[in-house]
Amino acid sequence: MRPLTEDQLRRALVNATRDERERLELPHDFPILEWDHLDFLAWRDPTTRSRGYVVAELGGEPTGIVLRASGSVQGGSAMCNICHSMQPGNQVAMFTARRTGDAGDRGDSVGTYVCADLTCHENVRIAGPLAPSEVRASVDRRIDGTRHRLESFVERVASAA
Ligand SMILES: [Zn+2]
């Protein structure tokens, strides 16, 4: 994705209140992010841990949403709905986002289970092929799928904008 400044990131948040926009804290690695390698940007707020942010390029425009984390899955294992990684339950959390516009004013939100640290972008790459027969193409498909599911989620939140 194209590099964004801190100001651009704040302005990209479509479902944030003024307070949320002002309080946003950048990820620690923001100064060294390799934007060229990112399909999207997602992070947990380093200070307000109950908040997370996702910024994707929709139709070439940076579009960001604020997420609220509610508890992780208790016990067992769980699958992230964005990158489809299987994780220990405590590493997958429910994230909800208030929808934009009238829907959000009525209290509508969209929620899904996501890697608790919002590290799907890395996880889908770290996971690697499961078997030697699983060739590079299938890893690329998982990466494409992750990006597609992430963008669809942002779209659902922003659709009423
Ligand atoms: Zn994930």
Short mmCIF file of C-alpha atoms and ligand atoms in Angstrom, two decimals:
data_model
loop_
_atom_site.label_atom_id
_atom_site.label_comp_id
_atom_site.label_asym_id
_atom_site.label_seq_id
_atom_site.Cartn_x
_atom_site.Cartn_y
_atom_site.Cartn_z
CA MET A 1 0.00 0.00 0.00
CA ARG A 2 1.04 3.60 -0.40
CA PRO A 3 2.75 5.15 2.62
CA LEU A 4 0.53 7.21 4.92
CA THR A 5 1.45 9.91 7.38
CA GLU A 6 0.07 9.93 10.92
CA ASP A 7 -2.40 12.65 9.90
CA GLN A 8 -3.60 10.69 6.91
CA LEU A 9 -4.09 7.63 9.09
CA ARG A 10 -6.25 9.54 11.56
CA ARG A 11 -8.30 11.09 8.77
CA ALA A 12 -8.76 7.68 7.11
CA LEU A 13 -10.76 6.36 10.08
CA VAL A 14 -14.36 6.36 8.85
CA ASN A 15 -16.14 5.11 11.97
CA ALA A 16 -14.16 6.88 14.69
CA THR A 17 -15.47 9.50 17.06
CA ARG A 18 -13.42 12.66 17.34
CA ASP A 19 -12.11 11.38 20.66
CA GLU A 20 -11.07 8.03 19.18
CA ARG A 21 -9.34 9.77 16.30
CA GLU A 22 -7.37 12.00 18.65
CA ARG A 23 -6.38 9.20 20.98
CA LEU A 24 -5.14 6.86 18.30
CA GLU A 25 -1.61 5.73 19.03
CA LEU A 26 0.59 4.52 16.24
CA PRO A 27 2.14 1.07 16.31
CA HIS A 28 5.67 1.05 17.73
CA ASP A 29 7.14 0.03 14.40
CA PHE A 30 5.42 2.84 12.50
CA PRO A 31 8.69 4.67 11.62
CA ILE A 32 10.17 1.55 10.06
CA LEU A 33 7.10 0.11 8.33
CA GLU A 34 7.81 -1.28 4.90
CA TRP A 35 4.70 -0.01 3.19
CA ASP A 36 5.59 -1.68 -0.10
CA HIS A 37 5.18 -5.04 1.59
CA LEU A 38 1.86 -4.29 3.26
CA ASP A 39 -1.51 -5.28 1.82
CA PHE A 40 -3.13 -3.45 4.72
CA LEU A 41 -2.15 -2.03 8.10
CA ALA A 42 -3.60 -3.40 11.34
CA TRP A 43 -2.53 -2.91 14.94
CA ARG A 44 -3.68 -2.86 18.56
CA ASP A 45 -3.46 0.52 20.24
CA PRO A 46 -0.30 0.31 22.40
CA THR A 47 -1.96 2.31 25.20
CA THR A 48 -5.67 1.61 24.89
CA ARG A 49 -5.39 -2.14 24.44
CA SER A 50 -9.12 -2.61 23.94
CA ARG A 51 -8.84 -0.75 20.65
CA GLY A 52 -7.48 -1.84 17.33
CA TYR A 53 -7.25 -0.25 13.90
CA VAL A 54 -7.34 -1.56 10.38
CA VAL A 55 -6.52 0.55 7.35
CA ALA A 56 -6.95 -0.82 3.84
CA GLU A 57 -6.97 0.73 0.41
CA LEU A 58 -10.50 0.56 -0.98
CA GLY A 59 -10.70 1.74 -4.56
CA GLY A 60 -7.28 3.30 -4.09
CA GLU A 61 -8.37 5.35 -1.07
CA PRO A 62 -7.04 4.60 2.43
CA THR A 63 -10.04 3.53 4.51
CA GLY A 64 -9.61 2.82 8.18
CA ILE A 65 -11.83 1.55 10.97
CA VAL A 66 -11.60 1.50 14.74
CA LEU A 67 -12.22 -1.90 16.34
CA ARG A 68 -13.09 -2.81 19.88
CA ALA A 69 -11.72 -6.02 21.24
CA SER A 70 -13.89 -8.06 23.54
CA GLY A 71 -12.54 -11.18 25.19
CA SER A 72 -10.59 -13.90 23.53
CA VAL A 73 -11.90 -17.37 22.87
CA GLN A 74 -11.82 -19.47 26.05
CA GLY A 75 -9.77 -22.62 25.79
CA GLY A 76 -9.18 -24.91 22.86
CA SER A 77 -8.25 -23.49 19.53
CA ALA A 78 -9.98 -21.06 17.22
CA MET A 79 -9.75 -19.86 13.68
CA CYS A 80 -9.19 -16.27 12.65
CA ASN A 81 -11.88 -15.24 10.17
CA ILE A 82 -9.49 -12.96 8.30
CA CYS A 83 -6.31 -15.00 7.71
CA HIS A 84 -7.87 -18.42 8.48
CA SER A 85 -4.98 -19.34 10.80
CA MET A 86 -5.75 -21.81 13.54
CA GLN A 87 -4.59 -20.36 16.86
CA PRO A 88 -4.78 -21.20 20.53
CA GLY A 89 -8.13 -19.76 21.67
CA ASN A 90 -6.53 -17.04 23.76
CA GLN A 91 -4.82 -15.65 20.66
CA VAL A 92 -8.08 -15.06 18.82
CA ALA A 93 -10.42 -12.28 19.95
CA MET A 94 -13.81 -10.93 18.96
CA PHE A 95 -13.44 -7.50 17.38
CA THR A 96 -16.43 -5.28 16.70
CA ALA A 97 -16.62 -2.10 14.69
CA ARG A 98 -19.36 0.49 14.78
CA ARG A 99 -20.78 0.98 11.31
CA THR A 100 -20.62 4.41 9.72
CA GLY A 101 -23.52 6.77 9.09
CA ASP A 102 -27.13 6.16 10.13
CA ALA A 103 -26.50 2.48 10.79
CA GLY A 104 -23.85 3.34 13.36
CA ASP A 105 -26.10 5.98 14.91
CA ARG A 106 -28.69 3.24 15.43
CA GLY A 107 -26.04 1.19 17.21
CA ASP A 108 -25.27 -1.21 14.38
CA SER A 109 -21.90 -2.87 14.52
CA VAL A 110 -20.10 -5.63 12.69
CA GLY A 111 -18.01 -8.19 14.52
CA THR A 112 -15.73 -11.06 13.71
CA TYR A 113 -13.03 -13.26 15.26
CA VAL A 114 -9.53 -12.08 14.39
CA CYS A 115 -5.99 -12.86 15.55
CA ALA A 116 -5.80 -11.08 18.91
CA ASP A 117 -2.77 -8.99 17.92
CA LEU A 118 -4.23 -8.24 14.48
CA THR A 119 -1.10 -9.77 12.98
CA CYS A 120 -2.92 -11.60 10.17
CA HIS A 121 -0.66 -10.01 7.59
CA GLU A 122 2.35 -11.74 9.17
CA ASN A 123 0.59 -14.88 10.33
CA VAL A 124 -0.58 -15.87 6.89
CA ARG A 125 3.01 -15.61 5.69
CA ILE A 126 4.65 -17.30 8.68
CA ALA A 127 2.27 -20.25 8.49
CA GLY A 128 3.97 -21.41 5.32
CA PRO A 129 3.02 -24.49 3.36
CA LEU A 130 1.53 -27.27 5.45
CA ALA A 131 3.02 -29.99 3.31
CA PRO A 132 5.70 -30.19 0.64
CA SER A 133 2.98 -30.79 -1.90
CA GLU A 134 1.36 -27.51 -0.95
CA VAL A 135 3.13 -25.29 -3.40
CA ARG A 136 3.79 -21.60 -3.36
CA ALA A 137 0.59 -20.92 -5.28
CA SER A 138 -1.55 -22.00 -2.35
CA VAL A 139 0.33 -19.68 0.00
CA ASP A 140 -0.26 -16.84 -2.45
CA ARG A 141 -3.94 -17.78 -2.49
CA ARG A 142 -4.09 -17.57 1.29
CA ILE A 143 -2.41 -14.17 1.19
CA ASP A 144 -4.87 -12.95 -1.46
CA GLY A 145 -7.78 -14.39 0.52
CA THR A 146 -6.63 -12.64 3.68
CA ARG A 147 -6.49 -9.33 1.90
CA HIS A 148 -9.87 -9.88 0.29
CA ARG A 149 -11.58 -10.84 3.58
CA LEU A 150 -9.99 -7.90 5.37
CA GLU A 151 -11.16 -5.47 2.71
CA SER A 152 -14.66 -6.95 2.72
CA PHE A 153 -14.84 -6.47 6.48
CA VAL A 154 -13.79 -2.82 6.19
CA GLU A 155 -16.36 -2.37 3.41
CA ARG A 156 -19.14 -3.78 5.56
CA VAL A 157 -18.29 -1.31 8.30
CA ALA A 158 -17.94 1.63 5.92
CA SER A 159 -20.77 0.81 3.53
CA ALA A 160 -23.20 3.26 5.09
CA ALA A 161 -20.74 6.16 4.77
ZN ZN B 1 -5.65 -13.62 11.52
#
